[in-house]
Coordinates of C-alpha atoms in Angstrom, one line a residue:
Chain A
X1 CA -7.5 44.4 -127.4
X2 CA -7.4 41.2 -125.4
X3 CA -7.4 39.4 -128.7
X4 CA -4.1 41.2 -129.6
X5 CA -2.7 40.6 -126.3
X6 CA -3.3 36.9 -126.3
X7 CA -1.8 36.5 -129.9
X8 CA 1.2 38.6 -128.6
X9 CA 1.6 36.3 -125.7
X10 CA 1.4 33.2 -127.6
X11 CA 3.8 34.4 -130.3
X12 CA 6.3 35.3 -127.5
X13 CA 6.0 31.8 -125.9
X14 CA 6.5 30.3 -129.5
X15 CA 9.8 32.3 -130.0
X16 CA 11.0 31.3 -126.5
X17 CA 10.4 27.6 -127.1
X18 CA 12.0 27.6 -130.5
X19 CA 15.1 29.4 -129.0
X20 CA 15.1 26.8 -126.2
X21 CA 15.0 24.0 -129.0
X22 CA 18.0 25.6 -130.8
X23 CA 19.8 25.9 -127.4
X24 CA 19.1 22.2 -126.8
X25 CA 20.4 21.1 -130.3
X26 CA 23.5 23.3 -129.8
X27 CA 24.3 21.7 -126.5
X28 CA 23.7 18.1 -127.8
X29 CA 26.1 19.1 -130.6
X30 CA 28.7 20.0 -128.0
X31 CA 28.1 16.9 -125.9
X32 CA 28.5 14.6 -128.8
X33 CA 31.7 12.6 -128.8
X34 CA 32.1 13.2 -132.5
X35 CA 34.4 16.0 -133.3
X36 CA 33.2 18.1 -136.3
X37 CA 36.8 18.9 -137.3
X38 CA 37.8 15.2 -137.3
X39 CA 34.6 14.5 -139.3
X40 CA 35.4 17.1 -141.9
X41 CA 39.2 16.3 -142.3
X42 CA 39.4 12.7 -141.6
X43 CA 41.9 10.8 -139.4
X44 CA 45.1 11.7 -141.1
X45 CA 44.9 15.5 -140.9
X46 CA 48.0 17.2 -139.5
X47 CA 47.9 19.2 -136.4
X48 CA 48.3 22.4 -138.3
X49 CA 45.3 21.6 -140.6
X50 CA 43.2 20.8 -137.5
X51 CA 44.0 24.0 -135.8
X52 CA 43.3 26.0 -139.0
X53 CA 40.0 24.3 -139.5
X54 CA 39.0 24.8 -135.7
X55 CA 39.8 28.5 -136.3
X56 CA 37.9 28.5 -139.6
X57 CA 34.8 27.0 -137.9
X58 CA 35.0 29.3 -135.0
X59 CA 35.5 26.4 -132.5
X60 CA 38.3 28.1 -130.7
X61 CA 36.1 30.9 -129.5
X62 CA 34.2 30.9 -126.1
X63 CA 31.1 28.8 -126.0
X64 CA 28.8 31.7 -125.6
X65 CA 30.2 33.5 -128.8
X66 CA 29.8 30.1 -130.5
X67 CA 26.3 29.9 -129.6
X68 CA 25.6 33.4 -130.7
X69 CA 27.1 32.6 -133.9
X70 CA 25.0 29.5 -134.2
X71 CA 21.8 31.5 -133.6
X72 CA 22.8 34.2 -136.1
X73 CA 23.4 31.4 -138.6
X74 CA 20.0 29.9 -137.9
X75 CA 18.3 33.2 -138.4
X76 CA 19.8 33.4 -141.8
X77 CA 18.8 29.8 -142.7
X78 CA 22.4 28.4 -142.1
X79 CA 22.2 25.0 -140.4
X80 CA 25.9 24.1 -141.1
X81 CA 27.1 21.5 -143.6
X82 CA 26.4 17.9 -143.6
X83 CA 29.4 15.6 -142.9
X84 CA 27.9 13.0 -145.4
X85 CA 26.7 15.0 -148.4
X86 CA 29.1 17.9 -147.9
X87 CA 26.4 20.3 -148.9
X88 CA 24.7 22.8 -146.6
X89 CA 22.0 21.1 -144.6
X90 CA 19.6 23.7 -145.6
X91 CA 20.0 22.9 -149.4
X92 CA 19.5 19.2 -148.5
X93 CA 16.5 19.8 -146.3
X94 CA 14.8 21.9 -149.1
X95 CA 15.3 19.0 -151.5
X96 CA 13.5 16.5 -149.0
X97 CA 10.9 18.8 -147.3
X98 CA 8.2 18.8 -150.1
X99 CA 7.8 15.0 -150.2
X100 CA 7.5 14.8 -146.3
X101 CA 5.2 17.8 -146.2
X102 CA 2.9 16.2 -148.9
X103 CA 2.9 13.0 -147.0
X104 CA 2.2 14.5 -143.6
X105 CA -0.5 16.6 -144.9
X106 CA -2.2 13.8 -146.5
X107 CA -1.9 11.8 -143.4
X108 CA -3.5 14.7 -141.3
X109 CA -6.5 14.8 -143.8
X110 CA -7.1 11.0 -143.6
X111 CA -6.7 11.1 -139.8
X112 CA -9.2 13.9 -139.6
X113 CA -11.8 12.3 -141.8
X114 CA -11.5 9.0 -139.9
X115 CA -11.7 10.6 -136.5
X116 CA -14.8 12.6 -137.5
X117 CA -16.5 9.5 -138.9
X118 CA -15.5 7.6 -135.8
X119 CA -16.8 10.2 -133.5
X120 CA -20.1 10.8 -135.2
X121 CA -20.8 7.0 -135.9
X122 CA -20.4 6.2 -132.2
X123 CA -22.3 9.2 -131.0
X124 CA -25.3 8.6 -133.4
X125 CA -25.1 4.8 -132.7
X126 CA -24.8 4.0 -136.4
X127 CA -24.9 0.2 -137.0
X128 CA -21.6 -1.3 -137.6
X129 CA -19.8 1.6 -135.6
X130 CA -18.6 -0.8 -133.1
X131 CA -16.7 -2.8 -135.8
X132 CA -15.3 0.3 -137.3
X133 CA -14.2 1.4 -133.8
X134 CA -12.7 -1.9 -133.1
X135 CA -10.8 -1.7 -136.4
X136 CA -9.3 1.7 -135.5
X137 CA -8.4 0.6 -132.1
X138 CA -6.4 -2.4 -133.4
X139 CA -4.8 -0.2 -136.0
X140 CA -3.5 2.3 -133.2
X141 CA -2.0 -0.7 -131.4
X142 CA 0.0 -1.9 -134.5
X143 CA 3.3 -0.2 -135.1
X144 CA 3.2 2.2 -138.1
X145 CA 5.9 0.2 -140.0
X146 CA 3.8 -2.9 -139.7
X147 CA 0.8 -1.1 -141.0
X148 CA 2.7 -0.2 -144.0
X149 CA 4.2 -3.6 -144.6
X150 CA 0.6 -5.1 -144.3
X151 CA -0.6 -2.6 -146.8
X152 CA 2.1 -3.5 -149.3
X153 CA 1.3 -7.3 -148.9
X154 CA -2.4 -6.7 -149.3
X155 CA -2.9 -3.8 -151.7
X156 CA 0.3 -4.2 -153.8
X157 CA 1.2 -7.8 -153.8
X158 CA -2.2 -9.4 -153.5
X159 CA -4.7 -7.0 -155.1
X160 CA -2.3 -5.0 -157.2
X161 CA -4.3 -1.8 -156.6
X162 CA -1.6 0.5 -155.2
X163 CA 2.1 1.1 -155.8
X164 CA 4.4 0.0 -153.1
X165 CA 7.1 2.6 -153.3
X166 CA 8.3 6.2 -154.3
X167 CA 6.2 9.3 -154.8
X168 CA 5.3 8.8 -158.5
X169 CA 5.8 6.3 -161.4
X170 CA 5.5 9.0 -164.0
X171 CA 9.0 9.8 -165.5
X172 CA 8.3 13.3 -166.8
X173 CA 6.3 14.5 -163.8
X174 CA 6.5 18.4 -163.4
X175 CA 9.2 19.6 -161.0
X176 CA 7.6 22.9 -159.7
X177 CA 6.3 25.3 -158.7
X178 CA 5.2 23.9 -155.4
X179 CA 7.0 20.5 -155.6
X180 CA 4.0 18.8 -154.2
X181 CA 3.1 16.5 -157.0
X182 CA -0.7 16.5 -156.3
X183 CA -0.9 20.3 -156.7
X184 CA 1.8 20.5 -159.5
X185 CA -0.1 18.0 -161.6
X186 CA -3.1 20.2 -161.3
X187 CA -1.3 23.3 -162.1
X188 CA 0.2 21.9 -165.1
X189 CA -2.9 20.5 -166.5
X190 CA -1.8 16.9 -165.8
X191 CA -4.5 15.2 -163.9
X192 CA -2.7 11.8 -164.5
X193 CA 0.3 13.1 -162.3
X194 CA -2.1 14.1 -159.6
X195 CA -4.0 10.8 -159.7
X196 CA -0.8 8.9 -159.7
X197 CA 0.6 10.9 -156.7
X198 CA -2.6 10.3 -154.8
X199 CA -2.3 6.5 -155.4
X200 CA 1.3 6.6 -154.1
X201 CA 0.2 8.7 -151.0
X202 CA -2.7 6.6 -150.0
X203 CA -1.0 3.7 -148.1
X204 CA 1.8 5.7 -146.3
X205 CA -0.6 8.4 -145.4
X206 CA -3.1 6.0 -144.0
X207 CA -0.4 4.2 -142.0
X208 CA 0.6 7.3 -140.2
X209 CA -3.0 8.4 -139.8
X210 CA -4.6 5.6 -137.8
X211 CA -2.9 6.2 -134.5
X212 CA -3.7 10.0 -134.5
X213 CA -7.3 9.4 -135.9
X214 CA -8.0 7.2 -132.7
X215 CA -6.6 9.8 -130.3
X216 CA -8.5 12.7 -132.1
X217 CA -11.8 10.6 -132.5
X218 CA -11.9 9.7 -128.9
X219 CA -11.5 13.3 -127.7
X220 CA -14.2 14.5 -130.2
X221 CA -16.5 11.7 -129.2
X222 CA -16.3 12.4 -125.6
X223 CA -16.8 16.1 -126.0
X224 CA -19.8 15.5 -128.4
X225 CA -21.4 13.2 -125.8
X226 CA -20.7 15.8 -123.0
X227 CA -22.3 18.5 -125.0
X228 CA -25.3 16.4 -125.8
X229 CA -26.3 16.2 -122.2
X230 CA -26.3 20.0 -121.7
X231 CA -29.2 22.3 -121.1
X232 CA -29.3 24.0 -124.5
X233 CA -29.5 20.6 -126.2
X234 CA -32.6 19.8 -124.0
X235 CA -34.1 23.0 -125.0
X236 CA -33.5 22.4 -128.6
X237 CA -35.0 18.9 -128.3
X238 CA -38.1 20.5 -126.5
X239 CA -38.5 22.8 -129.4
X240 CA -38.7 19.7 -131.7
X241 CA -35.5 20.0 -133.6
X242 CA -34.2 16.7 -135.0
X243 CA -31.1 15.0 -133.4
X244 CA -29.2 15.7 -136.7
X245 CA -30.0 19.4 -136.6
X246 CA -29.2 19.6 -133.0
X247 CA -25.8 17.9 -133.6
X248 CA -24.8 19.9 -136.6
X249 CA -26.4 23.1 -135.7
X250 CA -25.5 23.4 -132.1
X251 CA -23.3 20.9 -130.6
X252 CA -20.4 20.6 -133.1
X253 CA -19.3 24.3 -132.7
X254 CA -19.1 23.8 -128.9
X255 CA -17.5 20.3 -129.0
X256 CA -14.8 21.0 -131.6
X257 CA -12.3 22.8 -129.3
X258 CA -10.6 19.9 -127.5
X259 CA -10.4 17.9 -130.8
X260 CA -8.7 20.9 -132.5
X261 CA -6.2 21.0 -129.6
X262 CA -5.7 17.3 -129.8
X263 CA -5.0 17.5 -133.5
X264 CA -2.2 20.0 -132.9
X265 CA -0.6 17.6 -130.4
X266 CA -0.9 14.6 -132.6
X267 CA 1.0 16.3 -135.3
X268 CA 4.1 15.4 -133.2
X269 CA 3.2 11.7 -133.3
X270 CA 2.5 12.0 -137.0
X271 CA 6.1 13.5 -137.6
X272 CA 7.5 10.4 -135.9
X273 CA 5.3 8.1 -138.0
X274 CA 6.4 9.8 -141.2
X275 CA 10.0 9.2 -140.4
X276 CA 9.5 5.5 -140.1
X277 CA 6.9 5.0 -142.8
X278 CA 9.2 6.7 -145.3
X279 CA 11.7 3.7 -144.8
X280 CA 9.0 1.2 -145.7
X281 CA 7.8 2.9 -148.8
X282 CA 11.0 4.3 -150.1
X283 CA 9.6 7.8 -149.8
X284 CA 12.2 10.4 -150.8
X285 CA 11.6 12.7 -147.7
X286 CA 13.2 13.7 -144.4
X287 CA 12.9 10.2 -143.0
X288 CA 15.1 8.9 -145.7
X289 CA 17.6 11.6 -145.2
X290 CA 17.6 11.1 -141.3
X291 CA 18.0 7.2 -141.8
X292 CA 21.0 7.8 -144.1
X293 CA 22.5 10.3 -141.6
X294 CA 22.1 8.2 -138.4
X295 CA 24.6 5.3 -139.4
X296 CA 27.4 7.8 -140.2
X297 CA 26.6 10.1 -137.1
X298 CA 26.0 13.1 -139.5
X299 CA 25.0 15.2 -136.6
X300 CA 24.4 18.6 -138.5
X301 CA 21.9 16.7 -140.8
X302 CA 20.0 15.2 -137.8
X303 CA 20.0 18.4 -135.9
X304 CA 18.6 20.1 -139.1
X305 CA 15.7 17.7 -139.2
X306 CA 15.1 18.1 -135.5
X307 CA 15.1 21.8 -135.7
X308 CA 12.8 21.9 -138.6
X309 CA 10.3 19.3 -137.4
X310 CA 10.4 20.8 -133.8
X311 CA 9.8 24.3 -135.0
X312 CA 7.1 23.2 -137.3
X313 CA 5.3 21.5 -134.4
X314 CA 5.6 24.5 -132.2
X315 CA 4.4 27.0 -134.9
X316 CA 1.3 24.6 -135.7
X317 CA 0.4 24.3 -132.2
X318 CA 0.7 28.2 -131.6
X319 CA -1.5 28.6 -134.7
X320 CA -4.1 26.2 -133.2
X321 CA -4.3 28.1 -130.1
X322 CA -4.8 31.4 -131.9
X323 CA -7.5 30.0 -134.2
X324 CA -9.2 28.5 -131.2
X325 CA -9.1 31.7 -129.4
X326 CA -10.6 33.5 -132.3
X327 CA -13.3 31.0 -132.5
X328 CA -14.1 30.7 -128.8
X329 CA -13.6 33.9 -126.7
X330 CA -13.6 32.1 -123.5
X331 CA -10.2 30.5 -124.2
X332 CA -8.5 33.8 -123.8
X333 CA -9.5 34.5 -120.2
Chain B
X1 CA -17.5 28.8 -87.3
X2 CA -16.6 26.4 -90.0
X3 CA -16.2 22.7 -89.0
X4 CA -14.0 20.5 -91.1
X5 CA -15.9 17.5 -92.0
X6 CA -14.1 14.2 -91.3
X7 CA -12.8 13.1 -94.7
X8 CA -13.1 9.2 -94.9
X9 CA -11.6 7.9 -98.1
X10 CA -13.5 4.9 -99.5
X11 CA -11.5 1.8 -99.4
X12 CA -9.5 1.7 -102.8
X13 CA -10.7 -1.0 -105.2
X14 CA -7.4 -2.9 -105.1
X15 CA -7.8 -3.3 -101.4
X16 CA -11.1 -4.9 -101.4
X17 CA -11.2 -8.7 -101.1
X18 CA -10.8 -10.6 -104.3
X19 CA -13.6 -12.7 -105.4
X20 CA -13.7 -15.1 -108.4
X21 CA -17.0 -14.1 -109.7
X22 CA -16.5 -14.1 -113.6
X23 CA -19.5 -12.0 -114.1
X24 CA -18.1 -9.1 -112.0
X25 CA -16.3 -6.6 -114.2
X26 CA -13.7 -6.3 -111.4
X27 CA -12.6 -9.8 -111.8
X28 CA -11.9 -9.2 -115.4
X29 CA -9.9 -6.0 -114.5
X30 CA -7.9 -8.0 -112.1
X31 CA -7.2 -10.6 -114.7
X32 CA -6.3 -7.8 -117.2
X33 CA -4.0 -6.0 -114.8
X34 CA -2.2 -9.3 -114.0
X35 CA -1.2 -9.4 -117.7
X36 CA 1.6 -7.0 -116.7
X37 CA 3.0 -9.7 -114.4
X38 CA 2.3 -12.4 -117.0
X39 CA 4.1 -10.5 -119.7
X40 CA 7.0 -9.7 -117.4
X41 CA 7.3 -13.5 -116.5
X42 CA 7.4 -14.4 -120.2
X43 CA 10.0 -11.8 -120.8
X44 CA 12.1 -13.1 -118.0
X45 CA 11.6 -16.7 -119.3
X46 CA 12.6 -16.0 -122.9
X47 CA 15.7 -18.0 -122.7
X48 CA 13.9 -21.0 -121.5
X49 CA 11.1 -20.6 -124.0
X50 CA 13.1 -20.1 -127.1
X51 CA 13.8 -23.3 -129.0
X52 CA 17.1 -22.0 -130.4
X53 CA 19.9 -19.6 -129.8
X54 CA 18.8 -16.2 -131.4
X55 CA 22.2 -15.2 -132.6
X56 CA 23.3 -18.6 -134.2
X57 CA 22.3 -20.0 -137.5
X58 CA 20.7 -23.4 -136.7
X59 CA 19.1 -24.6 -140.0
X60 CA 18.4 -23.8 -143.5
X61 CA 18.0 -20.0 -144.3
X62 CA 14.6 -18.6 -145.3
X63 CA 12.5 -21.7 -144.3
X64 CA 8.9 -20.8 -144.2
X65 CA 6.9 -20.9 -141.0
X66 CA 6.4 -24.6 -140.0
X67 CA 9.2 -25.8 -142.3
X68 CA 12.7 -27.1 -141.4
X69 CA 11.7 -27.2 -137.7
X70 CA 11.0 -23.6 -137.4
X71 CA 7.7 -22.7 -136.0
X72 CA 7.8 -19.1 -137.4
X73 CA 10.4 -19.7 -140.1
X74 CA 14.0 -18.8 -140.3
X75 CA 15.8 -15.6 -141.5
X76 CA 18.3 -15.0 -144.3
X77 CA 21.2 -16.8 -142.6
X78 CA 19.1 -19.6 -140.9
X79 CA 18.4 -18.1 -137.4
X80 CA 15.1 -18.9 -135.8
X81 CA 12.6 -16.1 -136.1
X82 CA 10.6 -17.2 -133.1
X83 CA 13.6 -17.2 -130.8
X84 CA 14.8 -13.8 -132.1
X85 CA 11.2 -12.5 -131.4
X86 CA 11.1 -13.8 -128.0
X87 CA 14.3 -12.2 -127.1
X88 CA 13.3 -9.0 -128.8
X89 CA 10.1 -8.9 -126.9
X90 CA 12.1 -9.3 -123.7
X91 CA 14.3 -6.3 -124.7
X92 CA 11.3 -4.2 -125.8
X93 CA 9.3 -4.9 -122.7
X94 CA 12.0 -4.2 -120.1
X95 CA 13.1 -1.1 -122.2
X96 CA 9.5 0.1 -122.0
X97 CA 9.3 -0.6 -118.3
X98 CA 12.7 1.1 -117.6
X99 CA 11.7 4.3 -119.4
X100 CA 8.4 4.3 -117.6
X101 CA 10.3 3.9 -114.2
X102 CA 12.7 6.7 -115.2
X103 CA 9.9 9.0 -116.4
X104 CA 7.9 8.2 -113.2
X105 CA 10.8 8.8 -110.9
X106 CA 12.1 12.0 -112.6
X107 CA 8.7 13.4 -113.4
X108 CA 7.3 12.4 -109.9
X109 CA 10.2 14.1 -108.3
X110 CA 9.9 17.3 -110.2
X111 CA 6.2 17.4 -109.8
X112 CA 6.4 16.7 -106.1
X113 CA 9.1 19.5 -105.5
X114 CA 7.1 21.9 -107.6
X115 CA 3.6 21.2 -106.3
X116 CA 4.7 21.1 -102.6
X117 CA 7.0 24.1 -102.7
X118 CA 5.0 26.5 -104.9
X119 CA 6.3 30.1 -105.6
X120 CA 9.2 30.6 -108.0
X121 CA 10.4 27.0 -107.7
X122 CA 7.0 25.7 -108.9
X123 CA 6.9 28.4 -111.6
X124 CA 10.6 27.5 -112.9
X125 CA 10.0 23.8 -112.9
X126 CA 6.7 23.9 -114.6
X127 CA 8.0 26.4 -117.4
X128 CA 10.7 23.7 -118.1
X129 CA 8.2 21.1 -118.2
X130 CA 5.9 23.0 -120.5
X131 CA 8.9 23.6 -122.7
X132 CA 9.5 19.9 -123.1
X133 CA 5.9 19.2 -123.6
X134 CA 5.7 21.9 -126.4
X135 CA 8.2 19.8 -128.5
X136 CA 7.5 16.5 -130.3
X137 CA 9.0 14.0 -128.0
X138 CA 10.0 11.2 -130.5
X139 CA 11.8 13.7 -132.8
X140 CA 13.7 15.2 -129.8
X141 CA 14.7 11.5 -128.8
X142 CA 16.2 11.0 -132.2
X143 CA 18.4 14.1 -131.8
X144 CA 19.5 13.0 -128.4
X145 CA 20.5 9.3 -129.4
X146 CA 22.1 10.7 -132.4
X147 CA 24.4 13.0 -130.4
X148 CA 25.2 10.4 -127.8
X149 CA 25.8 7.7 -130.6
X150 CA 23.4 4.8 -131.4
X151 CA 23.2 2.2 -128.6
X152 CA 20.5 0.6 -126.5
X153 CA 21.4 2.4 -123.3
X154 CA 21.5 5.8 -125.2
X155 CA 18.1 5.2 -126.5
X156 CA 16.8 4.3 -123.1
X157 CA 18.4 7.6 -121.7
X158 CA 17.2 9.7 -124.7
X159 CA 13.5 8.5 -124.4
X160 CA 13.5 9.0 -120.6
X161 CA 14.8 12.5 -121.1
X162 CA 11.8 13.3 -123.2
X163 CA 9.2 11.3 -121.3
X164 CA 9.4 12.6 -117.8
X165 CA 7.5 16.0 -118.3
X166 CA 4.2 14.3 -118.7
X167 CA 4.5 12.7 -115.3
X168 CA 5.7 15.9 -113.8
X169 CA 2.5 17.6 -115.0
X170 CA 0.3 14.9 -113.6
X171 CA 2.0 14.7 -110.3
X172 CA 2.1 18.5 -109.9
X173 CA -1.6 18.8 -110.6
X174 CA -2.4 16.2 -108.1
X175 CA -0.2 17.6 -105.5
X176 CA -1.5 21.1 -105.8
X177 CA -5.1 19.9 -105.4
X178 CA -4.2 17.9 -102.3
X179 CA -2.1 20.8 -100.8
X180 CA -5.4 22.7 -100.0
X181 CA -6.9 19.7 -98.1
X182 CA -7.3 19.9 -94.4
X183 CA -5.2 17.0 -93.5
X184 CA -2.1 18.8 -95.0
X185 CA -2.9 22.0 -92.9
X186 CA -3.4 19.8 -90.0
X187 CA 0.1 18.2 -90.4
X188 CA 1.6 21.7 -90.9
X189 CA 0.0 22.9 -87.7
X190 CA 1.2 19.8 -85.9
X191 CA 4.8 21.0 -86.8
X192 CA 5.6 18.6 -89.7
X193 CA 8.5 19.7 -91.8
X194 CA 8.2 20.5 -95.5
X195 CA 9.8 17.1 -96.6
X196 CA 7.7 15.2 -94.2
X197 CA 4.4 16.8 -95.5
X198 CA 5.5 16.2 -99.2
X199 CA 6.5 12.6 -98.6
X200 CA 3.9 11.4 -96.0
X201 CA 0.7 13.6 -96.8
X202 CA 1.1 14.5 -100.4
X203 CA 2.8 11.9 -102.3
X204 CA 0.5 9.0 -101.4
X205 CA -2.5 11.0 -102.7
X206 CA -0.8 11.6 -106.0
X207 CA 0.4 8.0 -106.6
X208 CA -2.9 6.6 -107.9
X209 CA -3.1 9.1 -110.8
X210 CA 0.5 8.6 -111.7
X211 CA 0.1 4.8 -111.6
X212 CA -2.9 4.9 -113.9
X213 CA -1.0 7.3 -116.3
X214 CA 2.2 4.9 -116.4
X215 CA 0.2 1.7 -116.9
X216 CA -1.6 3.3 -119.8
X217 CA 1.7 4.6 -121.2
X218 CA 3.4 1.2 -121.6
X219 CA 1.9 0.4 -124.8
X220 CA 2.8 3.9 -126.2
X221 CA 6.4 3.3 -125.2
X222 CA 6.6 -0.1 -126.7
X223 CA 5.5 1.5 -130.1
X224 CA 7.7 4.6 -129.8
X225 CA 10.8 2.4 -128.9
X226 CA 10.1 0.1 -131.9
X227 CA 9.9 3.0 -134.1
X228 CA 13.3 4.2 -132.9
X229 CA 14.7 0.8 -133.3
X230 CA 13.3 0.6 -136.8
X231 CA 15.2 3.7 -137.6
X232 CA 18.4 2.1 -136.5
X233 CA 18.7 3.8 -133.0
X234 CA 18.8 0.7 -131.0
X235 CA 21.1 -2.3 -130.3
X236 CA 23.7 -3.0 -133.0
X237 CA 23.5 -5.7 -135.7
X238 CA 23.3 -9.2 -134.3
X239 CA 21.3 -8.4 -131.2
X240 CA 17.6 -9.5 -131.6
X241 CA 15.5 -6.4 -131.7
X242 CA 11.9 -6.2 -133.1
X243 CA 12.0 -2.9 -134.9
X244 CA 15.5 -3.4 -136.4
X245 CA 15.0 -7.0 -137.4
X246 CA 11.9 -5.8 -139.3
X247 CA 13.8 -2.8 -141.0
X248 CA 16.8 -4.9 -141.9
X249 CA 14.7 -7.6 -143.7
X250 CA 12.3 -5.2 -145.5
X251 CA 13.9 -6.3 -148.8
X252 CA 12.6 -9.9 -148.3
X253 CA 9.0 -8.7 -147.9
X254 CA 7.6 -9.8 -151.2
X255 CA 9.2 -13.3 -151.2
X256 CA 9.7 -14.3 -147.6
X257 CA 7.2 -12.0 -145.8
X258 CA 7.6 -13.8 -142.4
X259 CA 11.1 -12.4 -141.8
X260 CA 10.1 -8.7 -141.6
X261 CA 6.4 -9.3 -140.6
X262 CA 6.7 -11.6 -137.6
X263 CA 8.9 -9.0 -135.6
X264 CA 6.3 -6.4 -136.3
X265 CA 3.6 -8.6 -135.1
X266 CA 5.4 -9.2 -132.0
X267 CA 5.4 -5.5 -131.3
X268 CA 1.8 -5.2 -131.9
X269 CA 1.1 -8.1 -129.6
X270 CA 3.2 -6.4 -126.7
X271 CA 1.4 -3.1 -127.5
X272 CA -2.1 -4.8 -127.3
X273 CA -1.2 -6.7 -124.1
X274 CA 0.0 -3.4 -122.5
X275 CA -3.0 -1.5 -123.5
X276 CA -5.5 -4.2 -122.3
X277 CA -3.5 -4.4 -118.9
X278 CA -3.2 -0.5 -118.6
X279 CA -7.0 -0.2 -119.2
X280 CA -7.7 -2.8 -116.5
X281 CA -5.4 -1.1 -114.1
X282 CA -7.3 2.2 -114.7
X283 CA -10.6 0.5 -114.2
X284 CA -9.4 -0.9 -110.8
X285 CA -7.9 2.3 -109.4
X286 CA -10.2 4.8 -110.8
X287 CA -13.5 3.3 -111.9
X288 CA -15.2 6.2 -113.5

């Protein structure tokens, strides 16, 4: 019962925050000095045409009605039309999302692997852990775009191991059903496509992963060390279990909670990293879309990306909370 | 009958006499923390340190580092990369400090009001704060700048708008812990008003935690602002700005690597300095 109630409360909070985000984006649109009618018709439009367009867009209605209209549109997946591409923003986003989703997911996997390696290596005092730790710390102080740039100079120009731009170098790569090249390659029985996609993902994904890896790794390490000092660990040691058994069998389950929360929070940082790193690697995703929209003040497009990434972040963090509550009943109290 | 024990605060670390014993970790912390001042001085002195005008072509274009009289090379129209980086570091550093100050003031005020008044005001302010914290700050900042129109001031406003909630949470947490302390009750019984209690008896206790947070945050902000500038949300074209200078010259990477790389390294140097200084401030104020 409490479980159901917790999930319900978390879900309600999630909906409220997404609504607040929509309201904020709507308010920003209203505050913007750029007039959407002007943006659509250009400078030479006649008074009559402007009035007609205002009416067609519903801009002559009271602001509350406009907001209601806007929300109703959102529910139906209508984010308005882009000033630049003249297409519905939703259509544009659907074209760019898979590339970004694949990059962000790969970055998250790399961040988790590095964070776990970092936390365990320094808890178990593995030789060389200090060096590894220093490398990660330095990596986290370097801006994402510089990591990408160094990666290109080293692994593309110097060694020639990895490609420097785009998602794939294979011309007839499959275009469906998931639009994630790593998965589509496998589904179509084309391991070469998957392998090529992984090679393209490796550098940009690592560049966005280092910062979050350090943040998650730090939290995981400090909770591992905290748990290692507790009574049940002393009992397990007294029973003669090895450090390895204690760590994997007892400690990890108790220590993982804070790190999981941190992972959810780091997804926000990772989204920002994705937007930047896509410029460096010519990655055809949301970052490229938003970078092309910024100079021409294409607000509907920017608002669409903001709403999409913001909602994704809110949903991911709500899911993290629910999963954690299922794993550890103490959290629901 | 319960007797309140006299609460004697230990003398804070930064008020103890300074010794110059290089073996003491505290000496190193003081040196580290003074990096904030050193970096601010360097930023102020950028016009004196720069060998050339950052906006004017002064020699052959695309000269490599150490060639043509350019220590760190020249860019595609013959401007000095070193001078542009020094001016860019000045802009980044002050931008980070301004946003921190903004976040500190707004967040501090919200946290102070919420923590000291309690009740529905506290509830309302903290729900708003949580709402902001539940959204990805950098992404939100992009939308704010885009709606105001790209400019340096707008970027500063946008980042401050999304940055304060963190400070509000921390200050509110400290204040509500302090509010239960006997000295606050004593002040109330002595007839002190709400504002006086908040400012004289609660605020000083919440400051150390907020200062530690702020000093650890400078590095994050340097990186976040560089990212926004890289996306084109900063000063417009000729102005020297680290992120934008790197982004605009990416096409030169494989031939004239120094043009896009050096500004990026300048960002990293600023972030490392800020992180070392922030860590030192934490060690001084809150030696755990």
